[in-house]
Protein backbone atom coordinates (compact mmCIF):
# COMPACT_ATOMS: atom_id res chain seq x y z
CA UNK A 1 0.00 0.00 0.00
CA UNK A 2 1.34 3.41 -0.96
CA UNK A 3 2.03 5.81 1.89
CA UNK A 4 0.01 9.03 1.73
CA UNK A 5 2.00 12.24 1.35
CA UNK A 6 1.95 14.87 4.06
CA UNK A 7 0.96 18.43 3.26
CA UNK A 8 4.57 19.48 3.82
CA UNK A 9 5.88 16.86 1.36
CA UNK A 10 3.35 17.97 -1.27
CA UNK A 11 4.37 21.60 -0.72
CA UNK A 12 8.07 20.78 -1.15
CA UNK A 13 7.33 18.80 -4.31
CA UNK A 14 5.25 21.66 -5.74
CA UNK A 15 7.97 24.22 -4.98
CA UNK A 16 10.58 21.91 -6.54
CA UNK A 17 8.57 21.51 -9.74
CA UNK A 18 7.88 25.27 -9.83
CA UNK A 19 11.62 25.94 -9.56
CA UNK A 20 12.32 23.48 -12.40
CA UNK A 21 9.59 24.90 -14.68
CA UNK A 22 10.65 28.51 -14.05
CA UNK A 23 14.27 27.57 -14.69
CA UNK A 24 13.22 26.02 -18.00
CA UNK A 25 11.03 28.98 -19.00
CA UNK A 26 12.93 32.06 -17.84
CA UNK A 27 16.50 31.27 -16.79
CA UNK A 28 17.90 31.17 -20.32
CA UNK A 29 16.51 34.52 -21.44
CA UNK A 30 17.15 36.10 -18.02
CA UNK A 31 20.82 35.10 -18.08
CA UNK A 32 21.17 36.40 -21.64
CA UNK A 33 19.61 39.76 -20.71
CA UNK A 34 21.80 39.97 -17.60
CA UNK A 35 25.01 39.35 -19.53
CA UNK A 36 24.05 41.89 -22.21
CA UNK A 37 23.10 44.43 -19.54
CA UNK A 38 26.43 43.98 -17.76
CA UNK A 39 28.23 45.04 -20.95
CA UNK A 40 26.86 48.56 -20.37
CA UNK A 41 27.89 48.77 -16.72
CA UNK A 42 31.17 48.99 -14.86
CA UNK A 43 31.13 45.16 -14.84
CA UNK A 44 31.45 45.02 -18.64
CA UNK A 45 34.72 43.10 -18.40
CA UNK A 46 32.95 40.22 -16.65
CA UNK A 47 30.57 39.79 -19.60
CA UNK A 48 33.31 40.14 -22.19
CA UNK A 49 35.48 37.54 -20.45
CA UNK A 50 32.53 35.17 -20.15
CA UNK A 51 31.64 35.55 -23.86
CA UNK A 52 35.29 34.89 -24.79
CA UNK A 53 35.20 31.79 -22.58
CA UNK A 54 31.93 30.72 -24.19
CA UNK A 55 33.48 30.91 -27.68
CA UNK A 56 36.58 28.98 -26.59
CA UNK A 57 34.38 26.42 -24.82
CA UNK A 58 31.81 26.18 -27.66
CA UNK A 59 32.17 22.42 -28.35
CA UNK A 60 32.04 21.24 -24.73
CA UNK A 61 28.26 20.53 -24.81
CA UNK A 62 28.86 18.05 -27.65
CA UNK A 63 31.22 16.11 -25.39
CA UNK A 64 28.79 15.83 -22.49
CA UNK A 65 29.53 19.06 -20.69
CA UNK A 66 31.09 19.39 -17.27
CA UNK A 67 29.10 17.14 -14.97
CA UNK A 68 28.83 18.12 -11.35
CA UNK A 69 27.93 15.30 -8.99
CA UNK A 70 27.01 17.93 -6.42
CA UNK A 71 24.32 19.40 -8.72
CA UNK A 72 23.18 16.00 -10.01
CA UNK A 73 22.54 14.92 -6.40
CA UNK A 74 20.53 17.96 -5.24
CA UNK A 75 17.52 16.82 -3.21
CA UNK A 76 15.23 18.96 -5.40
CA UNK A 77 15.53 16.30 -8.12
CA UNK A 78 14.14 13.63 -5.79
CA UNK A 79 11.16 15.86 -5.00
CA UNK A 80 10.51 16.36 -8.72
CA UNK A 81 10.76 12.59 -9.21
CA UNK A 82 8.19 12.04 -6.45
CA UNK A 83 5.84 14.72 -7.77
CA UNK A 84 5.25 13.11 -11.17
CA UNK A 85 6.12 10.19 -10.06
CA UNK A 86 9.09 9.03 -12.13
CA UNK A 87 10.48 5.52 -11.84
CA UNK A 88 13.63 4.12 -13.45
CA UNK A 89 12.95 0.49 -14.33
CA UNK A 90 16.00 -1.69 -14.92
CA UNK A 91 15.13 -4.57 -17.25
CA UNK A 92 18.65 -5.71 -18.16
CA UNK A 93 22.27 -5.44 -17.10
CA UNK A 94 24.30 -2.99 -19.20
CA UNK A 95 28.05 -3.39 -19.56
CA UNK A 96 29.99 -0.33 -18.38
CA UNK A 97 32.59 -1.05 -21.08
CA UNK A 98 30.11 -0.26 -23.88
CA UNK A 99 28.21 2.83 -25.03
CA UNK A 100 24.43 2.84 -25.32
CA UNK A 101 21.87 5.11 -26.95
CA UNK A 102 18.51 5.02 -25.22
CA UNK A 103 15.34 6.47 -26.70
CA UNK A 104 12.66 8.10 -24.58
CA UNK A 105 9.17 8.38 -26.04
CA UNK A 106 6.75 10.04 -25.70
CA UNK A 107 8.77 12.77 -24.10
CA UNK A 108 6.67 15.94 -24.26
CA UNK A 109 8.14 19.43 -24.03
CA UNK A 110 10.10 19.36 -20.77
CA UNK A 111 10.86 15.63 -20.55
CA UNK A 112 10.39 15.32 -16.78
CA UNK A 113 10.99 11.57 -16.78
CA UNK A 114 14.05 11.68 -19.02
CA UNK A 115 15.49 14.61 -17.07
CA UNK A 116 14.90 12.90 -13.72
CA UNK A 117 16.42 9.62 -14.88
CA UNK A 118 19.35 10.69 -17.06
CA UNK A 119 20.34 14.28 -16.11
CA UNK A 120 20.07 13.89 -12.35
CA UNK A 121 20.39 11.21 -9.73
CA UNK A 122 16.76 11.74 -8.75
CA UNK A 123 15.81 8.27 -9.99
CA UNK A 124 19.10 6.64 -8.97
CA UNK A 125 20.67 5.95 -12.38
CA UNK A 126 24.23 5.51 -11.05
CA UNK A 127 23.07 3.02 -8.41
CA UNK A 128 21.08 1.02 -10.97
CA UNK A 129 23.82 1.10 -13.63
CA UNK A 130 27.19 1.47 -11.87
CA UNK A 131 30.04 2.56 -14.11
CA UNK A 132 27.78 3.99 -16.82
CA UNK A 133 27.63 7.75 -17.25
CA UNK A 134 24.31 9.08 -18.54
CA UNK A 135 23.89 12.17 -20.71
CA UNK A 136 20.54 13.58 -21.81
CA UNK A 137 20.79 15.13 -25.28
CA UNK A 138 18.73 18.25 -25.94
CA UNK A 139 18.32 21.11 -28.41
CA UNK A 140 21.54 22.77 -29.56
CA UNK A 141 19.99 26.24 -29.24
CA UNK A 142 19.83 25.98 -25.45
CA UNK A 143 23.64 25.92 -25.36
CA UNK A 144 23.86 29.33 -27.03
CA UNK A 145 22.38 31.02 -23.96
CA UNK A 146 25.08 32.37 -21.63
CA UNK A 147 25.22 30.92 -18.10
CA UNK A 148 22.19 28.69 -18.81
CA UNK A 149 24.43 26.47 -20.94
CA UNK A 150 26.72 25.94 -17.94
CA UNK A 151 23.73 25.04 -15.77
CA UNK A 152 22.65 22.45 -18.34
CA UNK A 153 26.15 21.04 -18.74
CA UNK A 154 26.57 20.68 -14.98
CA UNK A 155 23.92 17.95 -15.05
CA UNK A 156 25.66 16.17 -17.92
CA UNK A 157 23.15 17.37 -20.50
CA UNK A 158 24.68 17.33 -23.97
CA UNK A 159 24.00 19.16 -27.22
CA UNK A 160 21.99 17.15 -29.74
CA UNK A 161 23.42 17.43 -33.23
CA UNK A 162 21.64 16.39 -36.40
CA UNK A 163 23.09 13.37 -38.16
PDB file of C-alpha atoms in Angstrom:
ATOM      1  CA  UNK A   1       0.000   0.000   0.000  1.00  0.00           C
ATOM      2  CA  UNK A   2       1.335   3.414  -0.961  1.00  0.00           C
ATOM      3  CA  UNK A   3       2.029   5.807   1.886  1.00  0.00           C
ATOM      4  CA  UNK A   4       0.006   9.027   1.726  1.00  0.00           C
ATOM      5  CA  UNK A   5       1.997  12.241   1.349  1.00  0.00           C
ATOM      6  CA  UNK A   6       1.955  14.866   4.055  1.00  0.00           C
ATOM      7  CA  UNK A   7       0.961  18.428   3.257  1.00  0.00           C
ATOM      8  CA  UNK A   8       4.569  19.483   3.817  1.00  0.00           C
ATOM      9  CA  UNK A   9       5.883  16.856   1.362  1.00  0.00           C
ATOM     10  CA  UNK A  10       3.347  17.969  -1.274  1.00  0.00           C
ATOM     11  CA  UNK A  11       4.366  21.599  -0.722  1.00  0.00           C
ATOM     12  CA  UNK A  12       8.072  20.784  -1.149  1.00  0.00           C
ATOM     13  CA  UNK A  13       7.326  18.796  -4.313  1.00  0.00           C
ATOM     14  CA  UNK A  14       5.251  21.663  -5.743  1.00  0.00           C
ATOM     15  CA  UNK A  15       7.970  24.216  -4.984  1.00  0.00           C
ATOM     16  CA  UNK A  16      10.583  21.906  -6.536  1.00  0.00           C
ATOM     17  CA  UNK A  17       8.574  21.512  -9.737  1.00  0.00           C
ATOM     18  CA  UNK A  18       7.881  25.266  -9.828  1.00  0.00           C
ATOM     19  CA  UNK A  19      11.617  25.936  -9.563  1.00  0.00           C
ATOM     20  CA  UNK A  20      12.316  23.485 -12.403  1.00  0.00           C
ATOM     21  CA  UNK A  21       9.594  24.903 -14.677  1.00  0.00           C
ATOM     22  CA  UNK A  22      10.645  28.510 -14.050  1.00  0.00           C
ATOM     23  CA  UNK A  23      14.267  27.567 -14.690  1.00  0.00           C
ATOM     24  CA  UNK A  24      13.221  26.023 -18.004  1.00  0.00           C
ATOM     25  CA  UNK A  25      11.035  28.981 -18.999  1.00  0.00           C
ATOM     26  CA  UNK A  26      12.927  32.062 -17.841  1.00  0.00           C
ATOM     27  CA  UNK A  27      16.500  31.274 -16.785  1.00  0.00           C
ATOM     28  CA  UNK A  28      17.899  31.166 -20.322  1.00  0.00           C
ATOM     29  CA  UNK A  29      16.506  34.519 -21.436  1.00  0.00           C
ATOM     30  CA  UNK A  30      17.152  36.104 -18.015  1.00  0.00           C
ATOM     31  CA  UNK A  31      20.823  35.099 -18.079  1.00  0.00           C
ATOM     32  CA  UNK A  32      21.170  36.404 -21.638  1.00  0.00           C
ATOM     33  CA  UNK A  33      19.606  39.756 -20.711  1.00  0.00           C
ATOM     34  CA  UNK A  34      21.796  39.974 -17.596  1.00  0.00           C
ATOM     35  CA  UNK A  35      25.009  39.345 -19.532  1.00  0.00           C
ATOM     36  CA  UNK A  36      24.054  41.886 -22.213  1.00  0.00           C
ATOM     37  CA  UNK A  37      23.100  44.434 -19.536  1.00  0.00           C
ATOM     38  CA  UNK A  38      26.430  43.982 -17.762  1.00  0.00           C
ATOM     39  CA  UNK A  39      28.230  45.040 -20.948  1.00  0.00           C
ATOM     40  CA  UNK A  40      26.856  48.563 -20.372  1.00  0.00           C
ATOM     41  CA  UNK A  41      27.889  48.769 -16.722  1.00  0.00           C
ATOM     42  CA  UNK A  42      31.167  48.991 -14.855  1.00  0.00           C
ATOM     43  CA  UNK A  43      31.132  45.163 -14.837  1.00  0.00           C
ATOM     44  CA  UNK A  44      31.454  45.017 -18.638  1.00  0.00           C
ATOM     45  CA  UNK A  45      34.719  43.097 -18.401  1.00  0.00           C
ATOM     46  CA  UNK A  46      32.945  40.217 -16.652  1.00  0.00           C
ATOM     47  CA  UNK A  47      30.569  39.789 -19.604  1.00  0.00           C
ATOM     48  CA  UNK A  48      33.310  40.136 -22.191  1.00  0.00           C
ATOM     49  CA  UNK A  49      35.484  37.540 -20.449  1.00  0.00           C
ATOM     50  CA  UNK A  50      32.532  35.173 -20.151  1.00  0.00           C
ATOM     51  CA  UNK A  51      31.642  35.554 -23.856  1.00  0.00           C
ATOM     52  CA  UNK A  52      35.287  34.892 -24.792  1.00  0.00           C
ATOM     53  CA  UNK A  53      35.202  31.793 -22.582  1.00  0.00           C
ATOM     54  CA  UNK A  54      31.926  30.723 -24.193  1.00  0.00           C
ATOM     55  CA  UNK A  55      33.476  30.906 -27.680  1.00  0.00           C
ATOM     56  CA  UNK A  56      36.583  28.980 -26.589  1.00  0.00           C
ATOM     57  CA  UNK A  57      34.383  26.418 -24.819  1.00  0.00           C
ATOM     58  CA  UNK A  58      31.807  26.176 -27.657  1.00  0.00           C
ATOM     59  CA  UNK A  59      32.167  22.420 -28.345  1.00  0.00           C
ATOM     60  CA  UNK A  60      32.040  21.239 -24.725  1.00  0.00           C
ATOM     61  CA  UNK A  61      28.264  20.529 -24.806  1.00  0.00           C
ATOM     62  CA  UNK A  62      28.861  18.048 -27.646  1.00  0.00           C
ATOM     63  CA  UNK A  63      31.221  16.108 -25.392  1.00  0.00           C
ATOM     64  CA  UNK A  64      28.793  15.827 -22.489  1.00  0.00           C
ATOM     65  CA  UNK A  65      29.530  19.064 -20.692  1.00  0.00           C
ATOM     66  CA  UNK A  66      31.094  19.386 -17.266  1.00  0.00           C
ATOM     67  CA  UNK A  67      29.095  17.140 -14.973  1.00  0.00           C
ATOM     68  CA  UNK A  68      28.829  18.122 -11.354  1.00  0.00           C
ATOM     69  CA  UNK A  69      27.926  15.298  -8.993  1.00  0.00           C
ATOM     70  CA  UNK A  70      27.008  17.935  -6.424  1.00  0.00           C
ATOM     71  CA  UNK A  71      24.323  19.403  -8.723  1.00  0.00           C
ATOM     72  CA  UNK A  72      23.175  15.996 -10.007  1.00  0.00           C
ATOM     73  CA  UNK A  73      22.538  14.925  -6.396  1.00  0.00           C
ATOM     74  CA  UNK A  74      20.529  17.957  -5.244  1.00  0.00           C
ATOM     75  CA  UNK A  75      17.519  16.824  -3.210  1.00  0.00           C
ATOM     76  CA  UNK A  76      15.235  18.964  -5.400  1.00  0.00           C
ATOM     77  CA  UNK A  77      15.528  16.304  -8.124  1.00  0.00           C
ATOM     78  CA  UNK A  78      14.136  13.632  -5.792  1.00  0.00           C
ATOM     79  CA  UNK A  79      11.160  15.856  -5.001  1.00  0.00           C
ATOM     80  CA  UNK A  80      10.505  16.357  -8.724  1.00  0.00           C
ATOM     81  CA  UNK A  81      10.763  12.594  -9.211  1.00  0.00           C
ATOM     82  CA  UNK A  82       8.195  12.041  -6.453  1.00  0.00           C
ATOM     83  CA  UNK A  83       5.836  14.723  -7.771  1.00  0.00           C
ATOM     84  CA  UNK A  84       5.246  13.110 -11.167  1.00  0.00           C
ATOM     85  CA  UNK A  85       6.117  10.186 -10.062  1.00  0.00           C
ATOM     86  CA  UNK A  86       9.091   9.030 -12.130  1.00  0.00           C
ATOM     87  CA  UNK A  87      10.485   5.515 -11.844  1.00  0.00           C
ATOM     88  CA  UNK A  88      13.625   4.124 -13.449  1.00  0.00           C
ATOM     89  CA  UNK A  89      12.946   0.491 -14.328  1.00  0.00           C
ATOM     90  CA  UNK A  90      15.997  -1.688 -14.923  1.00  0.00           C
ATOM     91  CA  UNK A  91      15.133  -4.567 -17.253  1.00  0.00           C
ATOM     92  CA  UNK A  92      18.652  -5.710 -18.157  1.00  0.00           C
ATOM     93  CA  UNK A  93      22.271  -5.438 -17.105  1.00  0.00           C
ATOM     94  CA  UNK A  94      24.301  -2.992 -19.197  1.00  0.00           C
ATOM     95  CA  UNK A  95      28.048  -3.389 -19.556  1.00  0.00           C
ATOM     96  CA  UNK A  96      29.988  -0.327 -18.381  1.00  0.00           C
ATOM     97  CA  UNK A  97      32.591  -1.048 -21.083  1.00  0.00           C
ATOM     98  CA  UNK A  98      30.107  -0.255 -23.877  1.00  0.00           C
ATOM     99  CA  UNK A  99      28.211   2.826 -25.034  1.00  0.00           C
ATOM    100  CA  UNK A 100      24.430   2.836 -25.316  1.00  0.00           C
ATOM    101  CA  UNK A 101      21.873   5.110 -26.953  1.00  0.00           C
ATOM    102  CA  UNK A 102      18.510   5.021 -25.215  1.00  0.00           C
ATOM    103  CA  UNK A 103      15.338   6.469 -26.702  1.00  0.00           C
ATOM    104  CA  UNK A 104      12.660   8.098 -24.580  1.00  0.00           C
ATOM    105  CA  UNK A 105       9.173   8.375 -26.041  1.00  0.00           C
ATOM    106  CA  UNK A 106       6.751  10.037 -25.704  1.00  0.00           C
ATOM    107  CA  UNK A 107       8.773  12.774 -24.099  1.00  0.00           C
ATOM    108  CA  UNK A 108       6.674  15.942 -24.258  1.00  0.00           C
ATOM    109  CA  UNK A 109       8.145  19.430 -24.025  1.00  0.00           C
ATOM    110  CA  UNK A 110      10.096  19.364 -20.769  1.00  0.00           C
ATOM    111  CA  UNK A 111      10.858  15.629 -20.554  1.00  0.00           C
ATOM    112  CA  UNK A 112      10.394  15.317 -16.779  1.00  0.00           C
ATOM    113  CA  UNK A 113      10.989  11.573 -16.783  1.00  0.00           C
ATOM    114  CA  UNK A 114      14.050  11.678 -19.020  1.00  0.00           C
ATOM    115  CA  UNK A 115      15.487  14.612 -17.073  1.00  0.00           C
ATOM    116  CA  UNK A 116      14.898  12.895 -13.717  1.00  0.00           C
ATOM    117  CA  UNK A 117      16.422   9.619 -14.879  1.00  0.00           C
ATOM    118  CA  UNK A 118      19.350  10.693 -17.055  1.00  0.00           C
ATOM    119  CA  UNK A 119      20.337  14.275 -16.113  1.00  0.00           C
ATOM    120  CA  UNK A 120      20.073  13.890 -12.354  1.00  0.00           C
ATOM    121  CA  UNK A 121      20.391  11.208  -9.733  1.00  0.00           C
ATOM    122  CA  UNK A 122      16.756  11.744  -8.748  1.00  0.00           C
ATOM    123  CA  UNK A 123      15.811   8.273  -9.989  1.00  0.00           C
ATOM    124  CA  UNK A 124      19.101   6.636  -8.969  1.00  0.00           C
ATOM    125  CA  UNK A 125      20.671   5.950 -12.382  1.00  0.00           C
ATOM    126  CA  UNK A 126      24.229   5.505 -11.050  1.00  0.00           C
ATOM    127  CA  UNK A 127      23.072   3.021  -8.411  1.00  0.00           C
ATOM    128  CA  UNK A 128      21.082   1.021 -10.975  1.00  0.00           C
ATOM    129  CA  UNK A 129      23.818   1.102 -13.626  1.00  0.00           C
ATOM    130  CA  UNK A 130      27.195   1.466 -11.873  1.00  0.00           C
ATOM    131  CA  UNK A 131      30.045   2.559 -14.108  1.00  0.00           C
ATOM    132  CA  UNK A 132      27.779   3.987 -16.817  1.00  0.00           C
ATOM    133  CA  UNK A 133      27.630   7.745 -17.250  1.00  0.00           C
ATOM    134  CA  UNK A 134      24.307   9.085 -18.542  1.00  0.00           C
ATOM    135  CA  UNK A 135      23.885  12.170 -20.714  1.00  0.00           C
ATOM    136  CA  UNK A 136      20.543  13.582 -21.806  1.00  0.00           C
ATOM    137  CA  UNK A 137      20.793  15.127 -25.280  1.00  0.00           C
ATOM    138  CA  UNK A 138      18.729  18.247 -25.939  1.00  0.00           C
ATOM    139  CA  UNK A 139      18.318  21.107 -28.409  1.00  0.00           C
ATOM    140  CA  UNK A 140      21.537  22.768 -29.562  1.00  0.00           C
ATOM    141  CA  UNK A 141      19.993  26.240 -29.240  1.00  0.00           C
ATOM    142  CA  UNK A 142      19.833  25.981 -25.454  1.00  0.00           C
ATOM    143  CA  UNK A 143      23.642  25.920 -25.362  1.00  0.00           C
ATOM    144  CA  UNK A 144      23.858  29.330 -27.032  1.00  0.00           C
ATOM    145  CA  UNK A 145      22.379  31.019 -23.959  1.00  0.00           C
ATOM    146  CA  UNK A 146      25.075  32.371 -21.632  1.00  0.00           C
ATOM    147  CA  UNK A 147      25.218  30.917 -18.105  1.00  0.00           C
ATOM    148  CA  UNK A 148      22.190  28.686 -18.808  1.00  0.00           C
ATOM    149  CA  UNK A 149      24.434  26.474 -20.939  1.00  0.00           C
ATOM    150  CA  UNK A 150      26.718  25.937 -17.938  1.00  0.00           C
ATOM    151  CA  UNK A 151      23.731  25.044 -15.765  1.00  0.00           C
ATOM    152  CA  UNK A 152      22.651  22.451 -18.345  1.00  0.00           C
ATOM    153  CA  UNK A 153      26.154  21.043 -18.743  1.00  0.00           C
ATOM    154  CA  UNK A 154      26.566  20.681 -14.982  1.00  0.00           C
ATOM    155  CA  UNK A 155      23.924  17.948 -15.052  1.00  0.00           C
ATOM    156  CA  UNK A 156      25.658  16.169 -17.918  1.00  0.00           C
ATOM    157  CA  UNK A 157      23.154  17.370 -20.498  1.00  0.00           C
ATOM    158  CA  UNK A 158      24.676  17.328 -23.967  1.00  0.00           C
ATOM    159  CA  UNK A 159      23.999  19.158 -27.219  1.00  0.00           C
ATOM    160  CA  UNK A 160      21.992  17.150 -29.738  1.00  0.00           C
ATOM    161  CA  UNK A 161      23.417  17.429 -33.231  1.00  0.00           C
ATOM    162  CA  UNK A 162      21.644  16.395 -36.399  1.00  0.00           C
ATOM    163  CA  UNK A 163      23.086  13.368 -38.161  1.00  0.00           C
TER     164      UNK A 163
END
